[in-house]
Amino acid sequence: FSSFPAPAWELRAAAELARVNVRPSAPKALTETEHRVALLAASGLRNRDVAAQAFMSVKTVEANLGRVYRKLGVRSRAQLAVLMAERD
């Protein structure tokens, strides 16, 4: 609406966007940490073992795996293992 001479609609659209809290989507690429956690988890290690090898807490491993699953569109470690094998 900002490119048209419609200031009332421009204000209304800006107000609606502010109300719904639109934000840019998360990047689809894995971060270095996410990639490392994904590789370790895909190799068959439990979260506790991944945490020990990556020098992080189990909760951090869980958080990273959650982001990895969402970004890659997988729902299980078996799917993660197949996908990581194809990627690397």
Short mmCIF file of N, CA, C and O in Angstrom, two decimals:
data_model
loop_
_atom_site.label_atom_id
_atom_site.label_comp_id
_atom_site.label_asym_id
_atom_site.label_seq_id
_atom_site.Cartn_x
_atom_site.Cartn_y
_atom_site.Cartn_z
N PHE A 1 0.81 -1.20 0.00
CA PHE A 1 0.00 0.00 0.00
C PHE A 1 0.85 1.26 0.00
O PHE A 1 0.35 2.32 -0.35
N SER A 2 2.10 1.13 0.40
CA SER A 2 2.95 2.32 0.43
C SER A 2 3.29 2.82 -0.98
O SER A 2 3.60 3.98 -1.16
N SER A 3 3.20 1.95 -1.99
CA SER A 3 3.50 2.39 -3.34
C SER A 3 2.30 3.03 -4.03
O SER A 3 2.44 3.59 -5.10
N PHE A 4 1.12 2.91 -3.42
CA PHE A 4 -0.10 3.55 -3.95
C PHE A 4 -0.44 4.77 -3.10
O PHE A 4 -0.08 4.84 -1.94
N PRO A 5 -1.19 5.67 -3.65
CA PRO A 5 -1.63 6.81 -2.82
C PRO A 5 -2.82 6.41 -1.94
O PRO A 5 -3.95 6.82 -2.17
N ALA A 6 -2.54 5.54 -0.96
CA ALA A 6 -3.60 5.05 -0.08
C ALA A 6 -3.10 5.05 1.36
O ALA A 6 -2.86 4.00 1.96
N PRO A 7 -2.90 6.23 1.94
CA PRO A 7 -2.32 6.29 3.28
C PRO A 7 -3.17 5.61 4.36
O PRO A 7 -2.64 5.03 5.30
N ALA A 8 -4.49 5.63 4.22
CA ALA A 8 -5.34 4.98 5.22
C ALA A 8 -5.12 3.46 5.21
O ALA A 8 -5.02 2.83 6.27
N TRP A 9 -5.03 2.88 4.04
CA TRP A 9 -4.79 1.43 3.94
C TRP A 9 -3.37 1.08 4.41
O TRP A 9 -3.14 0.03 5.01
N GLU A 10 -2.43 1.95 4.10
CA GLU A 10 -1.05 1.73 4.55
C GLU A 10 -0.98 1.68 6.08
O GLU A 10 -0.34 0.80 6.66
N LEU A 11 -1.66 2.62 6.74
CA LEU A 11 -1.69 2.63 8.20
C LEU A 11 -2.37 1.39 8.76
O LEU A 11 -1.91 0.79 9.73
N ARG A 12 -3.47 1.01 8.12
CA ARG A 12 -4.20 -0.18 8.59
C ARG A 12 -3.35 -1.44 8.43
O ARG A 12 -3.29 -2.28 9.32
N ALA A 13 -2.69 -1.59 7.31
CA ALA A 13 -1.84 -2.76 7.08
C ALA A 13 -0.68 -2.78 8.07
O ALA A 13 -0.34 -3.84 8.62
N ALA A 14 -0.08 -1.64 8.34
CA ALA A 14 1.02 -1.58 9.30
C ALA A 14 0.54 -1.96 10.70
O ALA A 14 1.22 -2.69 11.43
N ALA A 15 -0.65 -1.50 11.06
CA ALA A 15 -1.21 -1.83 12.37
C ALA A 15 -1.49 -3.33 12.48
O ALA A 15 -1.21 -3.96 13.51
N GLU A 16 -2.01 -3.94 11.43
CA GLU A 16 -2.30 -5.38 11.45
C GLU A 16 -1.01 -6.19 11.52
O GLU A 16 -0.93 -7.18 12.24
N LEU A 17 0.00 -5.79 10.78
CA LEU A 17 1.29 -6.50 10.83
C LEU A 17 1.92 -6.41 12.21
O LEU A 17 2.49 -7.37 12.72
N ALA A 18 1.80 -5.26 12.84
CA ALA A 18 2.33 -5.10 14.19
C ALA A 18 1.55 -5.96 15.18
O ALA A 18 2.11 -6.54 16.11
N ARG A 19 0.25 -6.10 14.97
CA ARG A 19 -0.60 -6.86 15.87
C ARG A 19 -0.28 -8.36 15.82
O ARG A 19 -0.25 -9.03 16.85
N VAL A 20 -0.03 -8.89 14.64
CA VAL A 20 0.20 -10.33 14.52
C VAL A 20 1.66 -10.71 14.72
O VAL A 20 2.00 -11.88 14.68
N ASN A 21 2.53 -9.74 14.93
CA ASN A 21 3.93 -9.98 15.23
C ASN A 21 4.61 -10.84 14.15
O ASN A 21 5.15 -11.89 14.42
N VAL A 22 4.54 -10.38 12.92
CA VAL A 22 5.18 -11.08 11.81
C VAL A 22 6.68 -10.92 11.93
O VAL A 22 7.19 -9.84 12.15
N ARG A 23 7.39 -12.01 11.80
CA ARG A 23 8.84 -11.97 11.84
C ARG A 23 9.40 -12.84 10.73
O ARG A 23 8.71 -13.75 10.26
N PRO A 24 10.61 -12.61 10.32
CA PRO A 24 11.18 -13.44 9.26
C PRO A 24 11.34 -14.87 9.74
O PRO A 24 11.57 -15.13 10.91
N SER A 25 11.18 -15.80 8.82
CA SER A 25 11.32 -17.20 9.18
C SER A 25 12.78 -17.54 9.48
O SER A 25 13.70 -16.86 9.02
N ALA A 26 12.96 -18.59 10.24
CA ALA A 26 14.31 -19.03 10.61
C ALA A 26 15.03 -19.55 9.36
O ALA A 26 14.41 -20.11 8.46
N PRO A 27 16.34 -19.37 9.32
CA PRO A 27 17.08 -19.89 8.17
C PRO A 27 16.98 -21.41 8.10
O PRO A 27 16.88 -22.08 9.12
N LYS A 28 16.98 -21.94 6.90
CA LYS A 28 16.82 -23.38 6.70
C LYS A 28 18.14 -24.13 6.85
O LYS A 28 18.15 -25.32 7.08
N ALA A 29 19.25 -23.44 6.70
CA ALA A 29 20.55 -24.09 6.79
C ALA A 29 20.89 -24.38 8.25
O ALA A 29 20.55 -23.61 9.15
N LEU A 30 21.56 -25.48 8.48
CA LEU A 30 21.99 -25.84 9.83
C LEU A 30 23.20 -25.01 10.23
O LEU A 30 24.08 -24.75 9.42
N THR A 31 23.24 -24.62 11.50
CA THR A 31 24.43 -23.97 12.03
C THR A 31 25.51 -25.03 12.23
O THR A 31 25.23 -26.23 12.15
N GLU A 32 26.71 -24.60 12.50
CA GLU A 32 27.80 -25.55 12.74
C GLU A 32 27.47 -26.48 13.91
O GLU A 32 27.70 -27.69 13.85
N THR A 33 26.93 -25.91 15.00
CA THR A 33 26.59 -26.70 16.17
C THR A 33 25.49 -27.69 15.85
O THR A 33 25.56 -28.87 16.22
N GLU A 34 24.45 -27.23 15.16
CA GLU A 34 23.36 -28.13 14.78
C GLU A 34 23.86 -29.26 13.90
O GLU A 34 23.46 -30.41 14.07
N HIS A 35 24.74 -28.93 12.97
CA HIS A 35 25.29 -29.95 12.07
C HIS A 35 26.08 -31.00 12.85
O HIS A 35 25.93 -32.20 12.62
N ARG A 36 26.90 -30.54 13.76
CA ARG A 36 27.71 -31.47 14.56
C ARG A 36 26.82 -32.36 15.42
O ARG A 36 27.02 -33.57 15.48
N VAL A 37 25.82 -31.78 16.08
CA VAL A 37 24.90 -32.56 16.91
C VAL A 37 24.14 -33.55 16.03
O VAL A 37 23.95 -34.71 16.42
N ALA A 38 23.70 -33.12 14.85
CA ALA A 38 22.97 -34.01 13.95
C ALA A 38 23.83 -35.19 13.52
O ALA A 38 23.36 -36.33 13.51
N LEU A 39 25.09 -34.93 13.20
CA LEU A 39 25.98 -36.03 12.81
C LEU A 39 26.19 -37.01 13.95
O LEU A 39 26.16 -38.23 13.74
N LEU A 40 26.41 -36.49 15.15
CA LEU A 40 26.62 -37.38 16.29
C LEU A 40 25.37 -38.19 16.60
O LEU A 40 25.45 -39.39 16.87
N ALA A 41 24.21 -37.55 16.56
CA ALA A 41 22.96 -38.26 16.83
C ALA A 41 22.67 -39.28 15.73
O ALA A 41 22.21 -40.39 16.02
N ALA A 42 22.96 -38.92 14.48
CA ALA A 42 22.72 -39.83 13.37
C ALA A 42 23.64 -41.04 13.42
O ALA A 42 23.31 -42.10 12.88
N SER A 43 24.77 -40.90 14.10
CA SER A 43 25.70 -42.04 14.20
C SER A 43 25.25 -43.07 15.21
O SER A 43 25.87 -44.11 15.37
N GLY A 44 24.15 -42.77 15.93
CA GLY A 44 23.60 -43.74 16.86
C GLY A 44 23.83 -43.42 18.32
O GLY A 44 23.43 -44.19 19.19
N LEU A 45 24.48 -42.31 18.61
CA LEU A 45 24.75 -41.95 20.00
C LEU A 45 23.48 -41.46 20.69
O LEU A 45 22.62 -40.85 20.06
N ARG A 46 23.37 -41.73 21.98
CA ARG A 46 22.28 -41.20 22.78
C ARG A 46 22.57 -39.73 23.08
O ARG A 46 23.71 -39.28 22.98
N ASN A 47 21.54 -39.00 23.50
CA ASN A 47 21.70 -37.56 23.79
C ASN A 47 22.80 -37.33 24.82
O ASN A 47 23.58 -36.39 24.72
N ARG A 48 22.86 -38.18 25.82
CA ARG A 48 23.88 -38.04 26.87
C ARG A 48 25.29 -38.16 26.28
O ARG A 48 26.20 -37.43 26.63
N ASP A 49 25.46 -39.11 25.35
CA ASP A 49 26.76 -39.32 24.72
C ASP A 49 27.11 -38.19 23.75
O ASP A 49 28.27 -37.78 23.66
N VAL A 50 26.10 -37.69 23.03
CA VAL A 50 26.32 -36.54 22.15
C VAL A 50 26.77 -35.35 22.98
O VAL A 50 27.73 -34.65 22.63
N ALA A 51 26.10 -35.13 24.12
CA ALA A 51 26.44 -34.01 24.99
C ALA A 51 27.88 -34.12 25.49
O ALA A 51 28.61 -33.13 25.52
N ALA A 52 28.29 -35.32 25.86
CA ALA A 52 29.66 -35.51 26.35
C ALA A 52 30.69 -35.23 25.26
O ALA A 52 31.69 -34.56 25.51
N GLN A 53 30.43 -35.71 24.06
CA GLN A 53 31.39 -35.50 22.96
C GLN A 53 31.41 -34.05 22.48
O GLN A 53 32.44 -33.56 22.03
N ALA A 54 30.27 -33.37 22.55
CA ALA A 54 30.19 -32.00 22.06
C ALA A 54 30.44 -30.97 23.16
O ALA A 54 30.37 -29.77 22.90
N PHE A 55 30.69 -31.43 24.38
CA PHE A 55 30.93 -30.54 25.52
C PHE A 55 29.77 -29.57 25.75
O PHE A 55 29.96 -28.36 25.82
N MET A 56 28.56 -30.13 25.83
CA MET A 56 27.38 -29.32 26.11
C MET A 56 26.42 -30.13 26.96
O MET A 56 26.63 -31.33 27.17
N SER A 57 25.40 -29.47 27.47
CA SER A 57 24.43 -30.17 28.32
C SER A 57 23.47 -30.99 27.46
O SER A 57 23.31 -30.75 26.26
N VAL A 58 22.81 -31.94 28.10
CA VAL A 58 21.82 -32.76 27.41
C VAL A 58 20.68 -31.88 26.91
O VAL A 58 20.16 -32.09 25.81
N LYS A 59 20.28 -30.90 27.71
CA LYS A 59 19.21 -29.97 27.30
C LYS A 59 19.60 -29.20 26.03
O LYS A 59 18.76 -28.97 25.16
N THR A 60 20.86 -28.81 25.92
CA THR A 60 21.32 -28.11 24.73
C THR A 60 21.28 -29.03 23.52
O THR A 60 20.90 -28.60 22.43
N VAL A 61 21.65 -30.28 23.72
CA VAL A 61 21.56 -31.27 22.63
C VAL A 61 20.11 -31.41 22.19
O VAL A 61 19.80 -31.40 21.00
N GLU A 62 19.20 -31.53 23.15
CA GLU A 62 17.78 -31.67 22.83
C GLU A 62 17.26 -30.46 22.05
O GLU A 62 16.51 -30.61 21.08
N ALA A 63 17.66 -29.27 22.47
CA ALA A 63 17.22 -28.05 21.78
C ALA A 63 17.76 -28.01 20.35
O ALA A 63 17.04 -27.67 19.41
N ASN A 64 19.03 -28.37 20.19
CA ASN A 64 19.63 -28.39 18.86
C ASN A 64 18.96 -29.43 17.97
O ASN A 64 18.69 -29.18 16.80
N LEU A 65 18.68 -30.61 18.52
CA LEU A 65 18.03 -31.65 17.73
C LEU A 65 16.62 -31.23 17.32
O LEU A 65 16.19 -31.52 16.20
N GLY A 66 15.93 -30.53 18.20
CA GLY A 66 14.60 -30.03 17.85
C GLY A 66 14.65 -29.10 16.66
O GLY A 66 13.83 -29.19 15.74
N ARG A 67 15.63 -28.19 16.66
CA ARG A 67 15.79 -27.27 15.53
C ARG A 67 16.19 -28.03 14.26
O ARG A 67 15.70 -27.74 13.17
N VAL A 68 17.07 -29.02 14.42
CA VAL A 68 17.51 -29.82 13.26
C VAL A 68 16.32 -30.55 12.65
O VAL A 68 16.13 -30.54 11.43
N TYR A 69 15.51 -31.19 13.49
CA TYR A 69 14.35 -31.92 12.99
C TYR A 69 13.41 -30.99 12.23
O TYR A 69 12.91 -31.35 11.16
N ARG A 70 13.15 -29.80 12.78
CA ARG A 70 12.26 -28.85 12.11
C ARG A 70 12.85 -28.38 10.79
O ARG A 70 12.16 -28.32 9.77
N LYS A 71 14.12 -28.02 10.79
CA LYS A 71 14.75 -27.50 9.58
C LYS A 71 14.82 -28.54 8.48
O LYS A 71 14.65 -28.23 7.31
N LEU A 72 15.09 -29.79 8.84
CA LEU A 72 15.26 -30.84 7.85
C LEU A 72 13.96 -31.58 7.54
O LEU A 72 13.90 -32.37 6.60
N GLY A 73 12.93 -31.36 8.35
CA GLY A 73 11.65 -32.01 8.12
C GLY A 73 11.65 -33.49 8.43
O GLY A 73 10.97 -34.27 7.76
N VAL A 74 12.42 -33.88 9.44
CA VAL A 74 12.44 -35.29 9.85
C VAL A 74 11.73 -35.46 11.18
O VAL A 74 11.55 -34.50 11.93
N ARG A 75 11.34 -36.70 11.49
CA ARG A 75 10.61 -36.98 12.72
C ARG A 75 11.27 -38.05 13.58
O ARG A 75 10.79 -38.35 14.66
N SER A 76 12.35 -38.64 13.09
CA SER A 76 13.00 -39.70 13.87
C SER A 76 14.50 -39.70 13.63
O SER A 76 14.98 -39.12 12.64
N ARG A 77 15.21 -40.38 14.51
CA ARG A 77 16.66 -40.49 14.32
C ARG A 77 16.99 -41.34 13.11
O ARG A 77 18.01 -41.12 12.46
N ALA A 78 16.14 -42.30 12.80
CA ALA A 78 16.38 -43.12 11.61
C ALA A 78 16.31 -42.25 10.35
O ALA A 78 17.18 -42.36 9.47
N GLN A 79 15.30 -41.40 10.27
CA GLN A 79 15.21 -40.48 9.13
C GLN A 79 16.39 -39.52 9.12
O GLN A 79 16.93 -39.22 8.06
N LEU A 80 16.79 -39.06 10.29
CA LEU A 80 17.94 -38.15 10.39
C LEU A 80 19.20 -38.84 9.89
O LEU A 80 19.98 -38.25 9.14
N ALA A 81 19.40 -40.09 10.27
CA ALA A 81 20.58 -40.85 9.85
C ALA A 81 20.64 -40.98 8.33
O ALA A 81 21.70 -40.79 7.72
N VAL A 82 19.51 -41.31 7.73
CA VAL A 82 19.46 -41.46 6.26
C VAL A 82 19.76 -40.13 5.59
O VAL A 82 20.57 -40.06 4.66
N LEU A 83 19.13 -39.07 6.07
CA LEU A 83 19.33 -37.76 5.47
C LEU A 83 20.76 -37.26 5.62
O LEU A 83 21.35 -36.72 4.68
N MET A 84 21.34 -37.44 6.81
CA MET A 84 22.73 -36.99 7.04
C MET A 84 23.70 -37.81 6.20
O MET A 84 24.69 -37.27 5.72
N ALA A 85 23.43 -39.09 5.99
CA ALA A 85 24.29 -39.91 5.13
C ALA A 85 24.24 -39.43 3.69
O ALA A 85 25.26 -39.41 2.99
N GLU A 86 23.06 -39.02 3.26
CA GLU A 86 22.91 -38.50 1.89
C GLU A 86 23.59 -37.16 1.72
O GLU A 86 24.15 -36.86 0.67
N ARG A 87 23.53 -36.32 2.78
CA ARG A 87 24.11 -34.96 2.71
C ARG A 87 25.64 -34.99 2.74
O ARG A 87 26.28 -34.16 2.12
N ASP A 88 26.20 -35.89 3.51
CA ASP A 88 27.66 -35.91 3.68
C ASP A 88 28.29 -37.01 2.91
O ASP A 88 28.48 -37.64 2.24
#
